Short mmCIF file of C-alpha atoms in Angstrom, two decimals:
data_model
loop_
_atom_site.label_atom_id
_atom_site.label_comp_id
_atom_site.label_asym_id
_atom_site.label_seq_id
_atom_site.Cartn_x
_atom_site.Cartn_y
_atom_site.Cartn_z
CA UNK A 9 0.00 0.00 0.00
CA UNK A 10 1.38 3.39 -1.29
CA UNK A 11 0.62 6.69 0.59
CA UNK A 12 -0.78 10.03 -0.89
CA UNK A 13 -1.54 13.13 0.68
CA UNK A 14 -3.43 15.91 -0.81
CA UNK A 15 -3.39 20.11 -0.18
CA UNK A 16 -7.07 20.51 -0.66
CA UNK A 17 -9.91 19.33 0.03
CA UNK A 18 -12.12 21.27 -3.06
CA UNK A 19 -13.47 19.33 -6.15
CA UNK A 20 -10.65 18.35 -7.59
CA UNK A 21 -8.94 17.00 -4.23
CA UNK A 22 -12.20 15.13 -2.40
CA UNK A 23 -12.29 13.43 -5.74
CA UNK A 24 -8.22 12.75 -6.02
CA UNK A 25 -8.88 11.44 -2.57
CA UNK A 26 -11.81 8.97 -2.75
CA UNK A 27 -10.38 7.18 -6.54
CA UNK A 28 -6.53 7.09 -4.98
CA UNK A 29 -8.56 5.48 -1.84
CA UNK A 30 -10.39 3.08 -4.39
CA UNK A 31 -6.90 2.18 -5.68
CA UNK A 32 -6.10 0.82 -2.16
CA UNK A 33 -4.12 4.24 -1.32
CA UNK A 34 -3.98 5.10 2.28
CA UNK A 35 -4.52 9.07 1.52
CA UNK A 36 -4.87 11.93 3.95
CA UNK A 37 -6.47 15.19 2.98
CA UNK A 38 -5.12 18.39 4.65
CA UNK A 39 -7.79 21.67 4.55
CA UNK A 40 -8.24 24.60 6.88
CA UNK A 41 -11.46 25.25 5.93
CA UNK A 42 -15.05 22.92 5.06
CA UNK A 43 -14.65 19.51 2.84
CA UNK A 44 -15.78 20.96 -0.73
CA UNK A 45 -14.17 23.96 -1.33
CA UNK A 46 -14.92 27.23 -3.11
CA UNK A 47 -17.19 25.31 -5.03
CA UNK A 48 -19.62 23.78 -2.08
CA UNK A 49 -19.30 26.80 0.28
CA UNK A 50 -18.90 29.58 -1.68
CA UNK A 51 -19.49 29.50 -5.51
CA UNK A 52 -21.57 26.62 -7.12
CA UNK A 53 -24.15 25.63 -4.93
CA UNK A 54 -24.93 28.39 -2.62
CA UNK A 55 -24.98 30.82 -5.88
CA UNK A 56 -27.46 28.03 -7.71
CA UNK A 57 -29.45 28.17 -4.40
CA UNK A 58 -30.02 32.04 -4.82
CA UNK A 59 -30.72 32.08 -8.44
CA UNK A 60 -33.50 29.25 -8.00
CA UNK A 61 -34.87 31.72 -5.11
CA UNK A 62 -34.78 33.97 -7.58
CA UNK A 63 -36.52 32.41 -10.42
CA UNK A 64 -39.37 31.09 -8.01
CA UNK A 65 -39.96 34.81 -6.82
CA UNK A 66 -39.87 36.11 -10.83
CA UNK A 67 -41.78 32.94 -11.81
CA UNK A 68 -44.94 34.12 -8.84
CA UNK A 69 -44.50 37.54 -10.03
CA UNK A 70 -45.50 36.65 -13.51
CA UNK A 71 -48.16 34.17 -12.72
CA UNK A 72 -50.36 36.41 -14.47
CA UNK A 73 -49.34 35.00 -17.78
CA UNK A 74 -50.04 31.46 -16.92
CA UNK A 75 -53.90 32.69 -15.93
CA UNK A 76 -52.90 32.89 -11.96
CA UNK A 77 -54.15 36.04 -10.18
CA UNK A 78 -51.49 36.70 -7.33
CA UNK A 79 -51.62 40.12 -6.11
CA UNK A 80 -47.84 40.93 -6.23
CA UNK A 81 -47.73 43.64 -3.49
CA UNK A 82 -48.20 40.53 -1.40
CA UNK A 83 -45.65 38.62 -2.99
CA UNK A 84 -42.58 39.44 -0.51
CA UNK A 85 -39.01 37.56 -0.19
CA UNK A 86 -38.03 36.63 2.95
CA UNK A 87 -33.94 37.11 2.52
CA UNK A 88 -33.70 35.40 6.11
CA UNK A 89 -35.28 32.38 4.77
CA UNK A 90 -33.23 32.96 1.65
CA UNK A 91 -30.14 32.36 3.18
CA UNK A 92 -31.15 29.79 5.37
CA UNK A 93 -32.10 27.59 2.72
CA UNK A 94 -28.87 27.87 1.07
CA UNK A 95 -26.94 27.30 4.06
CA UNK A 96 -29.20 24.08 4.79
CA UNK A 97 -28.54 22.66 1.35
CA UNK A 98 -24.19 23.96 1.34
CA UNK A 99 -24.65 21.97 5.21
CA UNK A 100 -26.03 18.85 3.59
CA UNK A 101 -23.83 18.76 1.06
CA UNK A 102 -20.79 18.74 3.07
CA UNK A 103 -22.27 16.22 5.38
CA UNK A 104 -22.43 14.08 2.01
CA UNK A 105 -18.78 14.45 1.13
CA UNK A 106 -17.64 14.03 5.25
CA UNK A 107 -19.79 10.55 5.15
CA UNK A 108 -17.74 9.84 1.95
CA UNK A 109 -14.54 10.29 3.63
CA UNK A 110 -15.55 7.95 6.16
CA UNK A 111 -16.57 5.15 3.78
CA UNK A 112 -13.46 5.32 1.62
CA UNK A 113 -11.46 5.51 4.67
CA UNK A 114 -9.64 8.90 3.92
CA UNK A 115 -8.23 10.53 7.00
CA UNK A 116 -9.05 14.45 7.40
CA UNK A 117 -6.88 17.05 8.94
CA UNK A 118 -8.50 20.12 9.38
CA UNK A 119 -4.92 22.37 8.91
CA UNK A 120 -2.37 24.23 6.51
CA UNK A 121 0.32 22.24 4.48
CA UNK A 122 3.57 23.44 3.22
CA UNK A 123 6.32 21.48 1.34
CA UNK A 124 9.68 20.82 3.21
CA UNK A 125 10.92 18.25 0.74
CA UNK A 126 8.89 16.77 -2.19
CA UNK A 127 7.72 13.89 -0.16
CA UNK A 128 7.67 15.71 3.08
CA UNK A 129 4.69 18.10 4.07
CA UNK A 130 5.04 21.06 6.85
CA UNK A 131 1.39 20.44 8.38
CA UNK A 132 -0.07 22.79 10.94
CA UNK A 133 -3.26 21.82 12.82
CA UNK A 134 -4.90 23.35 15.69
CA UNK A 135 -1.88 25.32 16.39
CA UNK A 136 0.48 22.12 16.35
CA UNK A 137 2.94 21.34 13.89
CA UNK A 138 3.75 18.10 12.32
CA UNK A 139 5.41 16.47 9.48
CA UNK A 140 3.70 13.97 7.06
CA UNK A 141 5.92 12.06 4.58
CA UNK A 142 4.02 10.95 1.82
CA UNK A 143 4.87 8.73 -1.42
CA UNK A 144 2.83 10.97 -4.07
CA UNK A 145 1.44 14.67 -2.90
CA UNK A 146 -1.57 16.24 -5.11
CA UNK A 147 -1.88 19.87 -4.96
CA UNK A 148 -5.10 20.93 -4.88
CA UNK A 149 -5.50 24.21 -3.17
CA UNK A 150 -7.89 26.17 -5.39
CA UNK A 151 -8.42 29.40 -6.12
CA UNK A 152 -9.55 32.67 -4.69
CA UNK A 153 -11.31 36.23 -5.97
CA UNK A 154 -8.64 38.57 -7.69
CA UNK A 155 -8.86 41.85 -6.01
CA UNK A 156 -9.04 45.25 -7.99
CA UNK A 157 -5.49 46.85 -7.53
CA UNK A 158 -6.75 50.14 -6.52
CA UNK A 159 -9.45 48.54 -4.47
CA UNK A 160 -9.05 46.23 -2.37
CA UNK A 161 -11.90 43.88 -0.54
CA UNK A 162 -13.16 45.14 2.99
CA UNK A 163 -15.96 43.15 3.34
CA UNK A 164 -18.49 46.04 4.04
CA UNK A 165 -18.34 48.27 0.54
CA UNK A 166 -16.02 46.68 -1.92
CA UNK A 167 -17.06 42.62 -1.96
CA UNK A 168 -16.15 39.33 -3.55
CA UNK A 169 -18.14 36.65 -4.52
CA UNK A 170 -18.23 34.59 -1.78
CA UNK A 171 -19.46 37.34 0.54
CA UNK A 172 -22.01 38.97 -2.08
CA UNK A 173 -24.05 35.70 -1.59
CA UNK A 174 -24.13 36.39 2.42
CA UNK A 175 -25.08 40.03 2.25
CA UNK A 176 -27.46 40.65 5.70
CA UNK A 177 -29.77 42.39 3.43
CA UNK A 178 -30.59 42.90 -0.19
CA UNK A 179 -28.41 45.79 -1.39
CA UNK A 180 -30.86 48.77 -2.77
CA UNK A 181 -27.90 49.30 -5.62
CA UNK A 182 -25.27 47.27 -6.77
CA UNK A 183 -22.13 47.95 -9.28
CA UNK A 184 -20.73 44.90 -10.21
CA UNK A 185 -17.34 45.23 -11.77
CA UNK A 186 -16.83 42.46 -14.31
CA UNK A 187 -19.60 41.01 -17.20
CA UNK A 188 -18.31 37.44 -16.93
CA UNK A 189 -19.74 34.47 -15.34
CA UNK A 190 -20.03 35.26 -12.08
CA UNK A 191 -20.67 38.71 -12.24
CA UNK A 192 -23.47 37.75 -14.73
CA UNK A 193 -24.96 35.39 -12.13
CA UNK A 194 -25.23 37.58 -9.65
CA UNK A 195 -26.67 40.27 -11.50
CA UNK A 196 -29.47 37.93 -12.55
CA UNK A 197 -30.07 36.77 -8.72
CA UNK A 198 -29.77 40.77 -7.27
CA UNK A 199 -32.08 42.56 -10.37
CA UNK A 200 -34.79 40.28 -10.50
CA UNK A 201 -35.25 40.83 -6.34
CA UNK A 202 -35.30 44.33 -7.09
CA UNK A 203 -31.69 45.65 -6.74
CA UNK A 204 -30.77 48.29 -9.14
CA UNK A 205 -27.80 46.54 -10.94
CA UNK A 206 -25.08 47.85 -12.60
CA UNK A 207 -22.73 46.17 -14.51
CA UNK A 208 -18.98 47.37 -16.07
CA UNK A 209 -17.44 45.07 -18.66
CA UNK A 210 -14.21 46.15 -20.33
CA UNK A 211 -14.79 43.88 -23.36
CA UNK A 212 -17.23 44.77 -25.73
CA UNK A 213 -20.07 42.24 -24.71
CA UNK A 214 -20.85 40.50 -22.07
CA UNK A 215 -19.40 37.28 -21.48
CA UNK A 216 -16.45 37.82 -23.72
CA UNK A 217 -15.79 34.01 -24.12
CA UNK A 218 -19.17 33.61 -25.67
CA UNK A 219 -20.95 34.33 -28.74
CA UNK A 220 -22.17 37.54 -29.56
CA UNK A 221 -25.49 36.36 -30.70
CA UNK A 222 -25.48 34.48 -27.34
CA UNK A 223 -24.62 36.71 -24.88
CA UNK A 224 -26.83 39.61 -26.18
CA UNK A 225 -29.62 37.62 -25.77
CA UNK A 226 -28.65 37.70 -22.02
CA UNK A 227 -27.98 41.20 -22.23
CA UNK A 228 -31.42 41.90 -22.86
CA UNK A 229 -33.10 40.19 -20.44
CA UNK A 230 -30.51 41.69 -17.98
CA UNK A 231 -31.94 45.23 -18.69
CA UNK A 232 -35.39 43.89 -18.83
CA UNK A 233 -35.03 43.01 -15.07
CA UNK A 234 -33.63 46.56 -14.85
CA UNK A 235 -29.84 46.29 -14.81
CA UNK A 236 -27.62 49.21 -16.19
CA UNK A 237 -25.07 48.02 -18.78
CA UNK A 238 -21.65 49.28 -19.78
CA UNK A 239 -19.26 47.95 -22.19
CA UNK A 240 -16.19 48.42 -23.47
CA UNK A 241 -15.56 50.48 -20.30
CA UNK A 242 -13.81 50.40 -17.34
CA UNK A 243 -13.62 51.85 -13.64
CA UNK A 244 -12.07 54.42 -12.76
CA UNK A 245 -11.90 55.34 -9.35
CA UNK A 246 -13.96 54.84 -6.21
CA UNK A 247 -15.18 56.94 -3.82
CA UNK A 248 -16.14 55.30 -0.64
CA UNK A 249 -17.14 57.48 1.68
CA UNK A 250 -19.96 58.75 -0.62
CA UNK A 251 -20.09 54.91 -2.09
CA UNK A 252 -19.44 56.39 -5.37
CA UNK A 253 -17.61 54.87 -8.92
CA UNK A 254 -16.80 56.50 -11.89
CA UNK A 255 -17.10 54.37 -15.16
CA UNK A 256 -15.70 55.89 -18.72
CA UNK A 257 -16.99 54.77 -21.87
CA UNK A 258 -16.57 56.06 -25.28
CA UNK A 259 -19.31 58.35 -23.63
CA UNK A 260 -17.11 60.04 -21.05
CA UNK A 261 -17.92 59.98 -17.86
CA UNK A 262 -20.50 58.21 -15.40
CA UNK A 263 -21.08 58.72 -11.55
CA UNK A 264 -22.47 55.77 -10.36
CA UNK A 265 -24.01 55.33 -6.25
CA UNK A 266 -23.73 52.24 -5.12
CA UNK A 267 -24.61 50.85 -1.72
CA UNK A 268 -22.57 47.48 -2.80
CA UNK A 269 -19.91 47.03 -5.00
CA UNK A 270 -18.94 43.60 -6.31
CA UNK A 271 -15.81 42.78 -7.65
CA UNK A 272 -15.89 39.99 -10.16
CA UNK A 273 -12.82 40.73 -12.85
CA UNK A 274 -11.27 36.51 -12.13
CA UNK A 275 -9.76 33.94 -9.38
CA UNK A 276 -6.38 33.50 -9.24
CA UNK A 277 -4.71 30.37 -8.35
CA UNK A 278 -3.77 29.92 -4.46
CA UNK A 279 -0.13 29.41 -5.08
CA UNK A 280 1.37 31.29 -2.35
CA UNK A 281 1.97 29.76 1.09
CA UNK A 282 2.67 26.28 -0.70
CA UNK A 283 6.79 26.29 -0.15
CA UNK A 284 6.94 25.42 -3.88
CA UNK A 285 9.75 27.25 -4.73
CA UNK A 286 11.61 25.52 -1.94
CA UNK A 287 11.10 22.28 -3.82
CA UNK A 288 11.86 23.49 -7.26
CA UNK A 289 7.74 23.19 -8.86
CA UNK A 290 7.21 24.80 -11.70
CA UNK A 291 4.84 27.55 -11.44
CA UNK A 292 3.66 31.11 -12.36
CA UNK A 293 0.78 33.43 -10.82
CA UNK A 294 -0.94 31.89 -13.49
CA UNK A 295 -0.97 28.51 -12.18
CA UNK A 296 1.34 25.45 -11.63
CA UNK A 297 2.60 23.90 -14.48
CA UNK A 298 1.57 20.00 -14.79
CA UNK A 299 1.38 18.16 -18.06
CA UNK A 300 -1.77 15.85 -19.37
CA UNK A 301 -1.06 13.75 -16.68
CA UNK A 302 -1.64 16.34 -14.35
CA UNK A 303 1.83 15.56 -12.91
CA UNK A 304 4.18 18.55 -12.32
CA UNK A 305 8.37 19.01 -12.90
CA UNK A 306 8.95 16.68 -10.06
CA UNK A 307 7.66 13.57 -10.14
CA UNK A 308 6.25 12.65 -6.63
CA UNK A 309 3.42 15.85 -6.87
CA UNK A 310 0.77 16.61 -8.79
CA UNK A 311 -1.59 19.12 -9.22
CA UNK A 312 -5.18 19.63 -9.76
CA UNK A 313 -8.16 21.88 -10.31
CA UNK A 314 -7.96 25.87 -9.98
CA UNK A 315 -4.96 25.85 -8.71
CA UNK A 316 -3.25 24.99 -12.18
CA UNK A 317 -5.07 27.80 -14.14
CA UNK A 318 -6.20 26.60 -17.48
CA UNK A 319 -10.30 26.03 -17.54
CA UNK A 320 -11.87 27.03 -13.66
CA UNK A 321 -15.11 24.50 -13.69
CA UNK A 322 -15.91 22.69 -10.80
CA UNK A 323 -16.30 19.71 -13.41
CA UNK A 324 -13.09 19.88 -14.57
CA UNK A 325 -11.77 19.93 -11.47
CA UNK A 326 -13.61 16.26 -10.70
CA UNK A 327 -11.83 15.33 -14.09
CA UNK A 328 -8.80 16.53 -13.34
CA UNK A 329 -8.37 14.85 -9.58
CA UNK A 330 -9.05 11.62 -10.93
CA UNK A 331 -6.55 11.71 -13.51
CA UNK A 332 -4.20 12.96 -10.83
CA UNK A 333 -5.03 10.37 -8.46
CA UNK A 334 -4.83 7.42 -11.16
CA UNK A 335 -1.34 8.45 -12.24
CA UNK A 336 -0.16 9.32 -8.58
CA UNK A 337 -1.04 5.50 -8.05
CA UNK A 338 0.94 4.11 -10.97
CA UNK A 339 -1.52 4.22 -13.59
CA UNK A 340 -2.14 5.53 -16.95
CA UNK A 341 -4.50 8.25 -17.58
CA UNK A 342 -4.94 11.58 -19.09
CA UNK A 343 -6.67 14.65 -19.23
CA UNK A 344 -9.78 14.96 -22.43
CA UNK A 345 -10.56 18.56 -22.49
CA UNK A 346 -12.37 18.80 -25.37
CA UNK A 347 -15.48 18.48 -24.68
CA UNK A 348 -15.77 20.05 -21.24
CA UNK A 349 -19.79 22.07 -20.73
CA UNK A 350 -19.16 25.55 -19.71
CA UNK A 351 -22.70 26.31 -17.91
CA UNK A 352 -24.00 29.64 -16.91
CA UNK A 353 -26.81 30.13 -14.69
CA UNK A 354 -28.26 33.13 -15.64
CA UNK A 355 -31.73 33.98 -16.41
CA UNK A 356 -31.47 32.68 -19.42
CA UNK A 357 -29.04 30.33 -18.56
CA UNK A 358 -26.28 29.86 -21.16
CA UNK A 359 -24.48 27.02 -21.65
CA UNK A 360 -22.12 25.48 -24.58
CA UNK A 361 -19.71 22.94 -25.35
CA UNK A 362 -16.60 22.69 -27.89
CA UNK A 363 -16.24 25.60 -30.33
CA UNK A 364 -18.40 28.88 -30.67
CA UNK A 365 -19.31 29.54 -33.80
CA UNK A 366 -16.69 32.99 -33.91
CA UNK A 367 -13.67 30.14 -33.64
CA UNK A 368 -15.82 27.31 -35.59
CA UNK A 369 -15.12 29.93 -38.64
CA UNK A 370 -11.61 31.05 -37.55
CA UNK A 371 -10.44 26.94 -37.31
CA UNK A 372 -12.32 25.83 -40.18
CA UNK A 373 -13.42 28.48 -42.46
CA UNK A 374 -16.83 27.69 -44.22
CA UNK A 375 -18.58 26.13 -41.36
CA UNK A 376 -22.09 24.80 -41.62
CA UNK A 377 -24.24 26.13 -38.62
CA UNK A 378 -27.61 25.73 -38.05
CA UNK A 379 -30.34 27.02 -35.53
CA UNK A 380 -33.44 26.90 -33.73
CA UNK A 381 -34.77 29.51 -31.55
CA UNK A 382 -36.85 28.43 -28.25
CA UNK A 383 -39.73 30.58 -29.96
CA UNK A 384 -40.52 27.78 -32.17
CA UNK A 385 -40.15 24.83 -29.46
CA UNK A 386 -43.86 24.10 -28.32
CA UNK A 387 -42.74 23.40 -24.54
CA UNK A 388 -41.00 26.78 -24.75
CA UNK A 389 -43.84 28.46 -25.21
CA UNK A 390 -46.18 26.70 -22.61
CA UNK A 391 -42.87 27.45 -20.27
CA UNK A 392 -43.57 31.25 -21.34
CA UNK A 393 -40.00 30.48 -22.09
CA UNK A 394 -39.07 31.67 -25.59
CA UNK A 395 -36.23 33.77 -25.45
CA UNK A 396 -33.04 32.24 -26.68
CA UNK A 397 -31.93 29.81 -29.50
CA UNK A 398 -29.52 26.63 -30.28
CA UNK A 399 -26.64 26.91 -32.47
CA UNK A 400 -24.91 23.64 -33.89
CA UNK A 401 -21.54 24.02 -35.79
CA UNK A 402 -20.57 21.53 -37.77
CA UNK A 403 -16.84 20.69 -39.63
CA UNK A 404 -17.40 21.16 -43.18
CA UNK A 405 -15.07 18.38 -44.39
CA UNK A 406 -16.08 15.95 -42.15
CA UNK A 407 -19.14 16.36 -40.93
CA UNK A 408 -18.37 16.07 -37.31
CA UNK A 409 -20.11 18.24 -34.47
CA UNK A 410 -17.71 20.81 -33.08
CA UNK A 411 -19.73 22.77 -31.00
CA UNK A 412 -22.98 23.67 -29.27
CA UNK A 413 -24.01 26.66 -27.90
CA UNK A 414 -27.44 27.03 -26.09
CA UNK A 415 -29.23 29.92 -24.41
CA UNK A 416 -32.40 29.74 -22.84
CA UNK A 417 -34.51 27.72 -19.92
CA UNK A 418 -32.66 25.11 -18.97
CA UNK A 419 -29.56 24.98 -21.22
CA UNK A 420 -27.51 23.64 -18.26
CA UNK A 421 -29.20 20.49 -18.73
CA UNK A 422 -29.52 20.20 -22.75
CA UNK A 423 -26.26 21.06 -23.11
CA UNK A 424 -25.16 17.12 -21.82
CA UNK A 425 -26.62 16.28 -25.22
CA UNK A 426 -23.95 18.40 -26.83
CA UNK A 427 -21.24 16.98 -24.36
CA UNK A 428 -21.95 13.34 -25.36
CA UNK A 429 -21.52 14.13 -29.34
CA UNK A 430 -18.35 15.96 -28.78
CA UNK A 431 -16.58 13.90 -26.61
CA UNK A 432 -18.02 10.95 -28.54
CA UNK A 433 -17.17 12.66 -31.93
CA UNK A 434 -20.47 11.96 -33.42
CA UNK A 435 -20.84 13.37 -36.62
CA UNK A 436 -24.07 15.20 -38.23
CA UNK A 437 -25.35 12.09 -40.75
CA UNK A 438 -25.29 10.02 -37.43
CA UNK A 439 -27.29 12.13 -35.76
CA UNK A 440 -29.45 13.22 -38.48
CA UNK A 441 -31.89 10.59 -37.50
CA UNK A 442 -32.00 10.61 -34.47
CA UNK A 443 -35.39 10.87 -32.73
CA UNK A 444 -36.20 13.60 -30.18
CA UNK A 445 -39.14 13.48 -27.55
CA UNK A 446 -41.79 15.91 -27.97
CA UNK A 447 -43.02 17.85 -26.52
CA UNK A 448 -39.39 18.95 -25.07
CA UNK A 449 -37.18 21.79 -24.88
CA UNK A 450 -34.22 18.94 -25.81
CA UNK A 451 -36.20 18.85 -29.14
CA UNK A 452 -34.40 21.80 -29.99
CA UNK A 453 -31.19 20.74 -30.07
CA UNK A 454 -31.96 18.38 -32.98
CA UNK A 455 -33.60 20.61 -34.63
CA UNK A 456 -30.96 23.27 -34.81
CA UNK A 457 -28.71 20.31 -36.12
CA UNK A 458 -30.95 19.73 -39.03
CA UNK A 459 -31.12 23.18 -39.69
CA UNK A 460 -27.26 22.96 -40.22
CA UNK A 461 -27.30 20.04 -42.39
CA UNK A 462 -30.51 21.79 -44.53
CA UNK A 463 -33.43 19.76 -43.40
CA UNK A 464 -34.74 22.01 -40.94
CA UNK A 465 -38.07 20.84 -40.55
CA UNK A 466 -40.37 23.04 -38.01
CA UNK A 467 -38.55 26.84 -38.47
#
């Protein structure tokens, strides 16, 4: 029986731990904070949590349109209860990876871990320090929220993510600084409970690693639910004690009042602290450097997850600690990034898989793409769910499905159809026949694929 011990206890290490354990590992898992990481207690779930509050409270408010009379002045949200349904389910949750510690037989040690040698860890726990010697170590430490340079967090004005989901109150006004994922999701959660939202992107759309087409359909709904939107401009300066920020645009100028302002420009790798230098791994405030095996310069550690930069999905981070784990116990395995979902949980959620169509053309040239928009999908409409569309890009010369991009109710969950064809490399005459359930919002994805092969059928 080898040993492994890992510096995390997120995604990527609580599944490093329980498949090295499965390999007959005795492993050890050193975190100072709760089993699940940034991912558990602060990002995935408790976000998800808010944004389902969210939608219910939008979804009474327009009841209306589905021939319910509520009388909305009554309709009130109970932020209390909020938050202490999201802490209930983050509580749970942990339980359920604690319980799966247990069964797998993976010791915990609730601590900090340093390198002294590369097969000796520096452990601190409950003020007492110890050294663990360890056949393979897996780096797993995470990420956290990059700060703005000329305004830093303080936890009361200027926020991060992780404490903009445990506000004591709903903010009257909020500036978020940053269009991307996160700042997107918590503009949908904050401006359909009635914040006033503003967001400042410095790219010209919103969600710069998307789609145009895609993310303006976002974009719209966004102002529908009353958010302010600026792009291609930055912040300037901030004011606190008058909670003000000054945005420039190609317009000049804007004063903006804010009782909140969230910072949500990117996570940066937790690389400090680690004693890596000390032990000669390669790394960069970027990340650490690991090949497809997910094994760094020196052979005995690994690394995993957010911590080695590259794509920052909680997903990929399961991936990624299994293939970590499998090679830190003598196996063969590598990393298949091709097909990895990207899901965001807006209102309309976005999510897509493989290529957009923007570097479809760029790789490939003459692409064929095809589409559907939710306005002609049946369950759509009884949803009151229209808005949005599927794009399917195909590879001219082959045929083969290269990516998917989806926005609109639900697209978290269609988008697993896309994920199978790419990472199965199904290609469009295989698919062509393929028969879709109806009534469905799934529907839709074959659709747009038939639209890209020209036998669109029902738009």
């Amino acid at each position: 029986m080898g040993s492994i011990a890992i510096i995390g206890g997120g995604p990527a290490g609580y599944v490093a731990a329980i498949t090295a354990a499965q390999q007959g590992q005795e492993v050890t898992i050193i975190d100072q904070g709760p089993l699940g990481g940034t991912c558990l207690n602060e990002g995935c779930m408790p976000t998800k949590s808010l944004l389902e509050s969210a939608e219910v409270y939008s979804q009474l408010y327009h009841a209306n349109k589905f021939g319910i009379r509520l009388p909305s002045g009554l309709i009130e949200i109970d932020w209390n209860a909020v938050q202490d349904r999201k802490n209930r389910i983050v509580s749970t949750l942990v339980q359920g990876i604690q319980y799966l510690m247990k069964k797998n037989k993976v010791k915990v040690i609730k601590g900090t871990a340093s390198f002294k040698t590369s097969q000796v860890l520096q452990v601190v726990s409950n003020g007492n320090q110890q050294e663990m010697k360890a056949d393979n170590i897996i780096i797993a430490a995470g990420s956290e929220p990059a700060p703005l340079p000329f305004a830093p967090f303080d936890g009361e004005w200027v926020i991060h993510s992780g404490q903009a989901m445990s506000l004591q109150s709903i903010p009257s006004s909020l500036l978020i600084v940053g269009g991307g994922v996160i700042g997107c999701e918590f503009a949908s959660i904050f401006s359909r409970m009635g914040t006033k939202v503003t967001i400042v992107e410095m790219a010209g759309q919103l969600l710069p690693g998307e789609d145009e087409d895609i993310a303006r359909v976002l974009h719209k709904q966004l102002e529908e639910d009353g958010a302010a939107i600026y792009t291609s401009a930055a912040l300037k300066h901030l004011e606190a004690a008058r909670k003000k920020a000054f945005i420039e645009d190609d317009k000049g100028l804007h004063e903006i009042q804010a009782d909140r302002v969230l910072v949500s420009v990117g996570r940066k790798p937790r690389v400090n602290h680690l004693g890596l230098e000390g032990v000669g791994v390669d790394f960069s405030h970027q990340g650490i450097h690991v090949n497809d095996h997910m094994q760094t310069n020196i052979p005995s550690i690994y690394a995993c997850g957010d911590v080695v930069g590259g794509i920052q999905l909680a997903h990929m981070a399961f991936h990624e600690g299994k293939v970590a784990a499998l090679n830190a116990c003598g196996m063969d395995a590598v990393v298949h990034a091709s097909a990895v979902p990207r899901c965001i949980y807006t209102s309309p959620e976005i999510a897509s898989v493989g290529l957009t169509e923007k570097q479809a053309r760029e790789k490939y040239g003459d692409i064929r793409m095809g589409e559907f928009p939710f306005s002609a999908n049946g369950k759509a409409l009884i949803a009151n769910e229209q808005a949005g569309k599927v794009k399917v890009m195909i590879d001219p010369e082959f045929g083969e499905i290269v990516g998917i991009s989806i926005v609109g109710a639900h697209a978290t969950e269609l988008i697993g159809q896309g994920a199978v064809m790419l990472h199965a490399e199904l290609t469009a005459d295989l698919m062509e026949n393929f028969i879709a359930a109806h009534p469905t919002l799934s529907e839709a994805v074959h659709e747009a694929l038939l639209s890209a092969v020209g036998h669109a059928v029902h738009v």
